[in-house]
CSV table of C-alpha atoms and ligand atoms in Angstrom, one decimal:
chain,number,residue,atom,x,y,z
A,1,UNK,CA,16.0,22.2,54.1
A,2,UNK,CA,14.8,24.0,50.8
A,3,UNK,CA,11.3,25.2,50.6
A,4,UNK,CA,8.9,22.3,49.0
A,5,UNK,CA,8.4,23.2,45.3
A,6,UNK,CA,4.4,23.5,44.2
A,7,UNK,CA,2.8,21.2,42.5
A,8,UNK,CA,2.3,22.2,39.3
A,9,UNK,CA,-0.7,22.1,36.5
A,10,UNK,CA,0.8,19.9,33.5
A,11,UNK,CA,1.2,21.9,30.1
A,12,UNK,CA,0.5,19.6,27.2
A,13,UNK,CA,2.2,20.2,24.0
A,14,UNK,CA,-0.7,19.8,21.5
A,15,UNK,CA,1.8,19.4,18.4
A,16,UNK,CA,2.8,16.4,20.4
A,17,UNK,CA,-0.4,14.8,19.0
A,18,UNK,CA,-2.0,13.8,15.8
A,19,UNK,CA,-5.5,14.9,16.2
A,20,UNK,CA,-8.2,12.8,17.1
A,21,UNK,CA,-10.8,11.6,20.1
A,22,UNK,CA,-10.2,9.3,22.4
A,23,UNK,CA,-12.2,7.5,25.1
A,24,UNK,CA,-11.2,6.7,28.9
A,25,UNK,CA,-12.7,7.1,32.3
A,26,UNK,CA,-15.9,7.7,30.7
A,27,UNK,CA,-15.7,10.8,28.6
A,28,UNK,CA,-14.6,11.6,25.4
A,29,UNK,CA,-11.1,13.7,25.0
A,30,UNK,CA,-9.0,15.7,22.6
A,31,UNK,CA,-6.2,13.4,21.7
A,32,UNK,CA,-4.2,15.4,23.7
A,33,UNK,CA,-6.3,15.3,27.2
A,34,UNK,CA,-6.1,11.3,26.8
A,35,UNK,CA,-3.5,10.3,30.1
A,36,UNK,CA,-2.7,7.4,32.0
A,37,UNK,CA,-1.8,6.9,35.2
A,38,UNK,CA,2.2,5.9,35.5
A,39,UNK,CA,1.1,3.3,37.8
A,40,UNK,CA,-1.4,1.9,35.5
A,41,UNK,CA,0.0,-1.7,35.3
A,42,UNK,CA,-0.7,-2.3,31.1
A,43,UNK,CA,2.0,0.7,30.9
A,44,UNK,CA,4.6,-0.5,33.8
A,45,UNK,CA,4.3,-4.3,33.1
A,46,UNK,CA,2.7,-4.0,29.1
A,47,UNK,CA,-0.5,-6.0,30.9
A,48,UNK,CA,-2.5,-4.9,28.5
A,49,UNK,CA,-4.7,-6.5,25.2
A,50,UNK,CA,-5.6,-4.4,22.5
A,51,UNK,CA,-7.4,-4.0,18.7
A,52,UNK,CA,-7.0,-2.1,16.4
A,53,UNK,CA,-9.9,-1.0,13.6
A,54,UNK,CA,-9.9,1.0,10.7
A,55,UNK,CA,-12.1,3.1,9.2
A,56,UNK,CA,-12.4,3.6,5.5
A,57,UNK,CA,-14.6,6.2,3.7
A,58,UNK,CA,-16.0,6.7,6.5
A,59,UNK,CA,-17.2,3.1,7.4
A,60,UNK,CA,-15.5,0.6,10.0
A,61,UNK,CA,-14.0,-2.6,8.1
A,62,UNK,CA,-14.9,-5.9,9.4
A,63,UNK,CA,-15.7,-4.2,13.1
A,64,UNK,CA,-17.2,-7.6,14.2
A,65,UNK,CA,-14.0,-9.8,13.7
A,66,UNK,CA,-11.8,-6.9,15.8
A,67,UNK,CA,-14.7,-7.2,18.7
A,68,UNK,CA,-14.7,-11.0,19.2
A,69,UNK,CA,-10.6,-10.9,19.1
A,70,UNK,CA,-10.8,-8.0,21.8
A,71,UNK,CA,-13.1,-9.8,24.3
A,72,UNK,CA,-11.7,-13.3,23.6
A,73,UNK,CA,-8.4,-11.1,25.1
A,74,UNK,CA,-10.1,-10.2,27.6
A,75,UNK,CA,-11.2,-13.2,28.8
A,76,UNK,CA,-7.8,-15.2,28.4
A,77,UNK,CA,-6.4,-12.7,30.1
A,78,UNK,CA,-8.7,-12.5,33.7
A,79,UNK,CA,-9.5,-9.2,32.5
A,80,UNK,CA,-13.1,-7.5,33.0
A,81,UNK,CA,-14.6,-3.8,31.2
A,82,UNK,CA,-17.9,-2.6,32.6
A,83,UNK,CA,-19.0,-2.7,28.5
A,84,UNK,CA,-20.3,-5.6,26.3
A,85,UNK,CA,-19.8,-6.0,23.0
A,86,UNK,CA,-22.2,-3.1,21.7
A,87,UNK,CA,-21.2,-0.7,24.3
A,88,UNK,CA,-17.5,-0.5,23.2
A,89,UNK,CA,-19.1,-0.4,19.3
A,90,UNK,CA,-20.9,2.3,20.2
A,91,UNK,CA,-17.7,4.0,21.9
A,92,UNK,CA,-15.8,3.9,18.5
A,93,UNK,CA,-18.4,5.0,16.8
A,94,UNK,CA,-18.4,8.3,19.2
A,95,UNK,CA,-15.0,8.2,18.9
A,96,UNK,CA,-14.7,8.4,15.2
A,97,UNK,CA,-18.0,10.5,15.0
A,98,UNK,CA,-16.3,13.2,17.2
A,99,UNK,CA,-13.4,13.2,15.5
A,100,UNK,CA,-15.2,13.7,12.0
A,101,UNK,CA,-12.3,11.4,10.4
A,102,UNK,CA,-13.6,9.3,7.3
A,103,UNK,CA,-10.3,7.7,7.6
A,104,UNK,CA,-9.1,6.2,10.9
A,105,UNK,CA,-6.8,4.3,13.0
A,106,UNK,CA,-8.9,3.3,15.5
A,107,UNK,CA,-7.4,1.6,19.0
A,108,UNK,CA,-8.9,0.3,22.0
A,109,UNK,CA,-7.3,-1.2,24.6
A,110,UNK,CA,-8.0,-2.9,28.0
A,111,UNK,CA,-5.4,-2.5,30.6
A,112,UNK,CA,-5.0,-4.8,34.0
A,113,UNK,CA,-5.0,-1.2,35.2
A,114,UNK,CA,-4.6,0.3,38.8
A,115,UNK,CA,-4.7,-1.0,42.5
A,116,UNK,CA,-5.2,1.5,45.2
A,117,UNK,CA,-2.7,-1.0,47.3
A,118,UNK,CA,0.1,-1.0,44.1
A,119,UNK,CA,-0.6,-4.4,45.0
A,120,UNK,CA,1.8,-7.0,43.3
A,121,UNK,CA,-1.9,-9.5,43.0
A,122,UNK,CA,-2.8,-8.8,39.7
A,123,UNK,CA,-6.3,-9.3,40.7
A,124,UNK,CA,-6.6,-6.7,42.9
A,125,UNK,CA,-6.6,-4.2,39.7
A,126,UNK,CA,-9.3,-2.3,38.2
A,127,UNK,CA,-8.8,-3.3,34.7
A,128,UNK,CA,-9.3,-0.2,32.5
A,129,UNK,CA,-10.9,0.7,29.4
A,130,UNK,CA,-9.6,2.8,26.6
A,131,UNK,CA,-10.0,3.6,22.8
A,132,UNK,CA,-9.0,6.3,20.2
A,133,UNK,CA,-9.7,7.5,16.9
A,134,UNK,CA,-6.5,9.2,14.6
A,135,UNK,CA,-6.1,9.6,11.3
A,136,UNK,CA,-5.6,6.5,9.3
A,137,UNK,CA,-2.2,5.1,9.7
A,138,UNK,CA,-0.1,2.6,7.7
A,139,UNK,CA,3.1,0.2,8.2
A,140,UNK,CA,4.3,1.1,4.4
A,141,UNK,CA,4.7,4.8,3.6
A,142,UNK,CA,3.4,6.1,0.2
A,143,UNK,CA,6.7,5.4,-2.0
A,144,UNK,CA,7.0,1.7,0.0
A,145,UNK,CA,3.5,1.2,-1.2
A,146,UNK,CA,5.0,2.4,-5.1
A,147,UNK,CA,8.4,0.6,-5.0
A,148,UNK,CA,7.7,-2.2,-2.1
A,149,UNK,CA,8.8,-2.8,1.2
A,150,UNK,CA,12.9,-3.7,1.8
A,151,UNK,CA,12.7,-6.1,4.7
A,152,UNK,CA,15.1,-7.7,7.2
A,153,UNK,CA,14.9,-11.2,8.0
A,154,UNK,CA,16.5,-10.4,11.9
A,155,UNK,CA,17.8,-13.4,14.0
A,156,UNK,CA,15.3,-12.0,16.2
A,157,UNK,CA,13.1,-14.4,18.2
A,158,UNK,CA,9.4,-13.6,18.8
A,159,UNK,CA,8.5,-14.5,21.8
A,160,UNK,CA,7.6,-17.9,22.1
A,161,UNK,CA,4.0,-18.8,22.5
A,162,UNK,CA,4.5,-20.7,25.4
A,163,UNK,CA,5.4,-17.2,27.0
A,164,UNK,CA,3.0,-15.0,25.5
A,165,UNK,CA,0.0,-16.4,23.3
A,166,UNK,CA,0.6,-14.2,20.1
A,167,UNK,CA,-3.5,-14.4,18.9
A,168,UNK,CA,-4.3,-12.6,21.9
A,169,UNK,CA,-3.1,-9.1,20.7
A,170,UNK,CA,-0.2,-7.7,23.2
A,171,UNK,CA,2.0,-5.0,23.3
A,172,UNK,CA,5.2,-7.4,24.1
A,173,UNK,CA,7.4,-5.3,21.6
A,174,UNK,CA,10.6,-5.0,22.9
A,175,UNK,CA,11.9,-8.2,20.5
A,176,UNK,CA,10.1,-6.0,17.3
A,177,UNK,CA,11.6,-3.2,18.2
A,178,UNK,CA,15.2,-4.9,18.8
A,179,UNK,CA,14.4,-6.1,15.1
A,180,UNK,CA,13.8,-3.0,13.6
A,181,UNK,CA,17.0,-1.6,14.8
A,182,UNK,CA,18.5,-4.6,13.0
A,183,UNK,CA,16.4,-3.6,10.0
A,184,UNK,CA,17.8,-0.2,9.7
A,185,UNK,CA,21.2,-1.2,10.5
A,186,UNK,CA,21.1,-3.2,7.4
A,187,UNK,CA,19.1,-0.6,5.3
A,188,UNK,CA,16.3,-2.1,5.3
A,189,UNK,CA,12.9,-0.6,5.9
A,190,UNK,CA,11.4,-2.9,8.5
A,191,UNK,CA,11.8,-6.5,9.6
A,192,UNK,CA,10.3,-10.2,9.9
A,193,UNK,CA,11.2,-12.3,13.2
A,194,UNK,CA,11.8,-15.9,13.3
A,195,UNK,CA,10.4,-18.7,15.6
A,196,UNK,CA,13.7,-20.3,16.7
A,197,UNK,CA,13.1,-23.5,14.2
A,198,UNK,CA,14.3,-21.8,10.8
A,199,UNK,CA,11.0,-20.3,10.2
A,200,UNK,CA,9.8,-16.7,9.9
A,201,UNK,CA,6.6,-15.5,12.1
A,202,UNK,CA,5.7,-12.0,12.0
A,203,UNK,CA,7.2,-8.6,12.0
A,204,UNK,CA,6.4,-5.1,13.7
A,205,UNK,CA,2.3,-4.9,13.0
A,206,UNK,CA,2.2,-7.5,10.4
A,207,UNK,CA,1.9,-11.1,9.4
A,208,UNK,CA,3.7,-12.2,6.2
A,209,UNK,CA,2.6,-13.9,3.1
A,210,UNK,CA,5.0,-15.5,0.3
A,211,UNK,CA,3.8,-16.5,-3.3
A,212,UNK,CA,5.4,-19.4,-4.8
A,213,UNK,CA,4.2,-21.4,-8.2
A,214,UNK,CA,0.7,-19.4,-7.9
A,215,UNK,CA,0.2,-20.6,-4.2
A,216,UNK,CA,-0.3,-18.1,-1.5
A,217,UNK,CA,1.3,-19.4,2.2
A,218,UNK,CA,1.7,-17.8,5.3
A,219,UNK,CA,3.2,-19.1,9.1
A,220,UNK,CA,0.6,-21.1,11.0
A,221,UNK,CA,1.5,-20.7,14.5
A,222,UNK,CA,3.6,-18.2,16.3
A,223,UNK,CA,1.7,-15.3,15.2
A,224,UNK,CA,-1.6,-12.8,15.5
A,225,UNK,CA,-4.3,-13.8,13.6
A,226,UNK,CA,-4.6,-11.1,11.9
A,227,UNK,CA,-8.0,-10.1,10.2
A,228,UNK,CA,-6.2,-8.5,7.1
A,229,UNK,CA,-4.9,-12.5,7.4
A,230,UNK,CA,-8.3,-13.9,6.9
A,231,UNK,CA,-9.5,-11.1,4.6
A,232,UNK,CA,-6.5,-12.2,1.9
A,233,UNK,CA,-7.8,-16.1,2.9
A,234,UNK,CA,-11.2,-14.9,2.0
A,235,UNK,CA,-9.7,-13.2,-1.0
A,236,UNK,CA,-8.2,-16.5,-2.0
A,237,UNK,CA,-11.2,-18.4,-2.1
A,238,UNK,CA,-13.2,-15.8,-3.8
A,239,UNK,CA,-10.6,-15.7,-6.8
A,240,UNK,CA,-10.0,-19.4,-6.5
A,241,UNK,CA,-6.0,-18.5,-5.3
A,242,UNK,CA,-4.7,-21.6,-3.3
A,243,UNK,CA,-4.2,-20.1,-0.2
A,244,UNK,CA,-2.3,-22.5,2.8
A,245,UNK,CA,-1.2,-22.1,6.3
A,246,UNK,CA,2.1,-23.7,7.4
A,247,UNK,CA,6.1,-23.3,8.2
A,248,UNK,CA,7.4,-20.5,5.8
A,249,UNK,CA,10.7,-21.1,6.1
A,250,UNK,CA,13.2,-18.3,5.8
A,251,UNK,CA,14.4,-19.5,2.6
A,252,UNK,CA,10.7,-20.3,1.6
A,253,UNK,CA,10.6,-16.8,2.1
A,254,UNK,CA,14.2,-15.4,0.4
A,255,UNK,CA,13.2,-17.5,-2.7
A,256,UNK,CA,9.4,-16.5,-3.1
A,257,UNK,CA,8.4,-15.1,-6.0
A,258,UNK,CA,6.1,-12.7,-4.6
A,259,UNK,CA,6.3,-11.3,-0.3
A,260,UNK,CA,3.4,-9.1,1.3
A,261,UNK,CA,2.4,-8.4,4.2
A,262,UNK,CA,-0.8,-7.5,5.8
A,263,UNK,CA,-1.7,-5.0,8.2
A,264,UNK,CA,-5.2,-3.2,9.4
A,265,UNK,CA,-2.9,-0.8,9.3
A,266,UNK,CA,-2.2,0.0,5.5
A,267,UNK,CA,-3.7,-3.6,3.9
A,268,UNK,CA,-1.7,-5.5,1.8
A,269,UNK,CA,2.0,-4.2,1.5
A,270,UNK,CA,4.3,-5.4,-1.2
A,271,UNK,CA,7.7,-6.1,-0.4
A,272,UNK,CA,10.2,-6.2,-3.5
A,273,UNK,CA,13.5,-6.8,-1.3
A,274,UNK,CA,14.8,-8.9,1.6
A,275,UNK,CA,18.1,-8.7,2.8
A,276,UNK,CA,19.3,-6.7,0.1
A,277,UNK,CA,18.5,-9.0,-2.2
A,278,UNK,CA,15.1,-8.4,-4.6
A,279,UNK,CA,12.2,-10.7,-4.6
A,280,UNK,CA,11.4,-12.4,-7.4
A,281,UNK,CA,11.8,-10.4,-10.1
A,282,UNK,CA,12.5,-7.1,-8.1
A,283,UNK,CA,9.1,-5.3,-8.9
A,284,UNK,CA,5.9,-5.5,-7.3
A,285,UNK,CA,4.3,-8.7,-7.9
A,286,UNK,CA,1.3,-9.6,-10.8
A,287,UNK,CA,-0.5,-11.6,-8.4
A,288,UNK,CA,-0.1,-9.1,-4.8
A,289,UNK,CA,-1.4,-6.5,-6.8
A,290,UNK,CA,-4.7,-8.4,-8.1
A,291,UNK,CA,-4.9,-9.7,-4.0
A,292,UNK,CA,-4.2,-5.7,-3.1
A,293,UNK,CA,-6.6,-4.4,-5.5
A,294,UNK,CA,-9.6,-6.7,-4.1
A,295,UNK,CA,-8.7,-5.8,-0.8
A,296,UNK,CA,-9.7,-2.1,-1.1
A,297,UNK,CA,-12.2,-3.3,-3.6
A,298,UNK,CA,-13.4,-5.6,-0.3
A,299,UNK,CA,-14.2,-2.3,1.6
A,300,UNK,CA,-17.4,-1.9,-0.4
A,301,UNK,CA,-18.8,-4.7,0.5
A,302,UNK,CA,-22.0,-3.8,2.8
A,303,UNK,CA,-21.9,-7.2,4.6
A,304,UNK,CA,-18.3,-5.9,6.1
A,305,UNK,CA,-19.0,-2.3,6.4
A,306,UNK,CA,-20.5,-0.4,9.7
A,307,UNK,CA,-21.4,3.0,9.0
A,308,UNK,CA,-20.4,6.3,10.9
A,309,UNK,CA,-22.8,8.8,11.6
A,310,UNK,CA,-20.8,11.6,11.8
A,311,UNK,CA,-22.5,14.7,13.2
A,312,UNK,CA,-23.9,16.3,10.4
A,313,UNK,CA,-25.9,12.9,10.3
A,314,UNK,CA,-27.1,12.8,14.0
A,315,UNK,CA,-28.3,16.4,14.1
B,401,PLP,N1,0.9,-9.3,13.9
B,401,PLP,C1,1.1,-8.4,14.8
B,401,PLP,C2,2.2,-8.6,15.9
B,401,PLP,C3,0.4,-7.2,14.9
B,401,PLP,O1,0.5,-6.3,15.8
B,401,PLP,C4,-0.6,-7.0,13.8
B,401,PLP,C5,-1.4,-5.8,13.8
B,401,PLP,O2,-1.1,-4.8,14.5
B,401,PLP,C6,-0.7,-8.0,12.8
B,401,PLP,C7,0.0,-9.1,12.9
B,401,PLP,C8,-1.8,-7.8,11.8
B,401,PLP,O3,-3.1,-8.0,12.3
B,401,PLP,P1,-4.3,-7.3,11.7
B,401,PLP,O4,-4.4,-7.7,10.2
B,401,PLP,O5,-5.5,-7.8,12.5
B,401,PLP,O6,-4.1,-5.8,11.8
């Protein structure tokens, strides 16, 4: 028999990482230092929940909202972090701090995590408790954001509620992914799935909005409830928009005069072609602009805002 080989000390890549800080096992971490176990089970069976926050000029938008979705998670799932509600503020705040980002994509996850046993009983795991802070990240690029988004209606099924509860956030992405190689084998940029019943849900990070007659609507069931969802509700009300939940329809959707969707990550996302076919008109839409311009306008608002203290600040 050959000689054993030696274990060896892992080399990690840095350029495999965008920068940032992340939290786990109760220290704070270079991007890159931030590993999981293989057996962790929210990586081998995605039993996992998850937020995501984002930090704009150097404030956290709507922090509160992204908490109570987290720990409602948490609790519909059995799941249990050794943090309350201001602890795990505080960690992103470190988080964010440490990485001296004023624009961030901020992430924190619980995980059903490990069991000494690799028992099958999922509660015999030590749940686990992560988060990160990278630079702000968005679902449209720059020239999607100019032009709008081309997007696929796929005959892609999200997964039914009954199997997994979408409002509890979940990384159960193998159907988005499936759709977004649909997506590009039609061209398109990225793509919506459909609930089985002729209706549209949500795509790959988003939920999805049509405007028809002056009247904003967007699915009711089958999807996340997103926060950038209630901000444009919010929105709606302020500017006296009628704004309803209910069955969009994929051809509710094709024939639309205006599509966006919404996203912590990158807002309010115009989307000027389906199927090959242009929305509307073809151009970014009079009334998704006025709703994407209050958005950002929204981020000034104090009563939404939480504050970084970066560094500079603490000293
Ligand atoms: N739907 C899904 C499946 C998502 O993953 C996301 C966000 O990542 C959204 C909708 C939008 O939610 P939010 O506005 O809270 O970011």
């Amino acid at each position: 028999m050959s000689k054993l080989p030696t274990l060896s000390q892992r080399h990690i890549d840095p350029r495999n990482y965008p920068p940032g800080v992340a939290y786990m096992d109760g220290q704070y971490l270079p991007m890159q230092e931030a590993k999981l176990s293989v057996l962790d089970y929210g990586f081998l069976h995605s039993d996992a929940t998850y937020d995501v926050v984002h930090v704009w000029k150097g404030a956290f938008f709507r922090l509160d909202d992204h908490m109570n979705r987290f720990f409602r998670g948490i609790e519909e799932l059995n799941m249990s972090i050794p943090y309350d509600q201001a602890q795990v503020v505080e960690i992103l705040h470190n988080c964010v701090a440490l990485s001296e980002l004023q624009n961030a994509y901020v992430e924190f996850i619980c995980t059903r995590g490990t069991s000494p046993t690799f028992s099958r009983d999922p509660r015999d795991a030590e749940n686990r408790f992560i988060a990160f802070a990278i630079p702000f990240g968005s679902v449209a690029n720059k020239e999607q954001m100019e032009h709008g988004l081309h997007l696929a209606v796929t005959d892609v099924l999200r997964i039914p509620p009954s199997s997994v509860d979408p409002t509890i956030k979940n990384y159960h992405w193998l159907d988005m992914v499936k759709g977004l190689y649909a997506a590009y084998d039609q061209g398109a940029d990225t793509a919506v799935l459909v609930d089985g019943k002729g209706n549209v849900s949500e795509g790959p990070g988003f939920n999805v909005f049509a405007i028809r007659d002056g009247v904003v609507s967007t699915p009711d069931t089958s999807v996340l409830l997103g926060i950038t969802r209630q901000t444009i509700f919010d929105i709606c009300v302020r500017l006296g928009i009628q704004c309803r939940t209910k069955d969009v329809s994929v051809t509710d959707l094709k024939t639309a005069d205006e599509v966006f969707v919404t996203s912590t990550a990158g807002g309010v996302m115009p989307v000027t072609k389906i199927d090959g076919q242009p929305v509307g008109s073809g151009v970014l839409g009079a009334l998704s602009d006025t709703i994407l311009a209050k958005y950002w306008e929204m981020h000034d608002d104090d009563t939404l805002r939480d504050v970084v203290l970066y560094p500079e600040a603490v000293e």
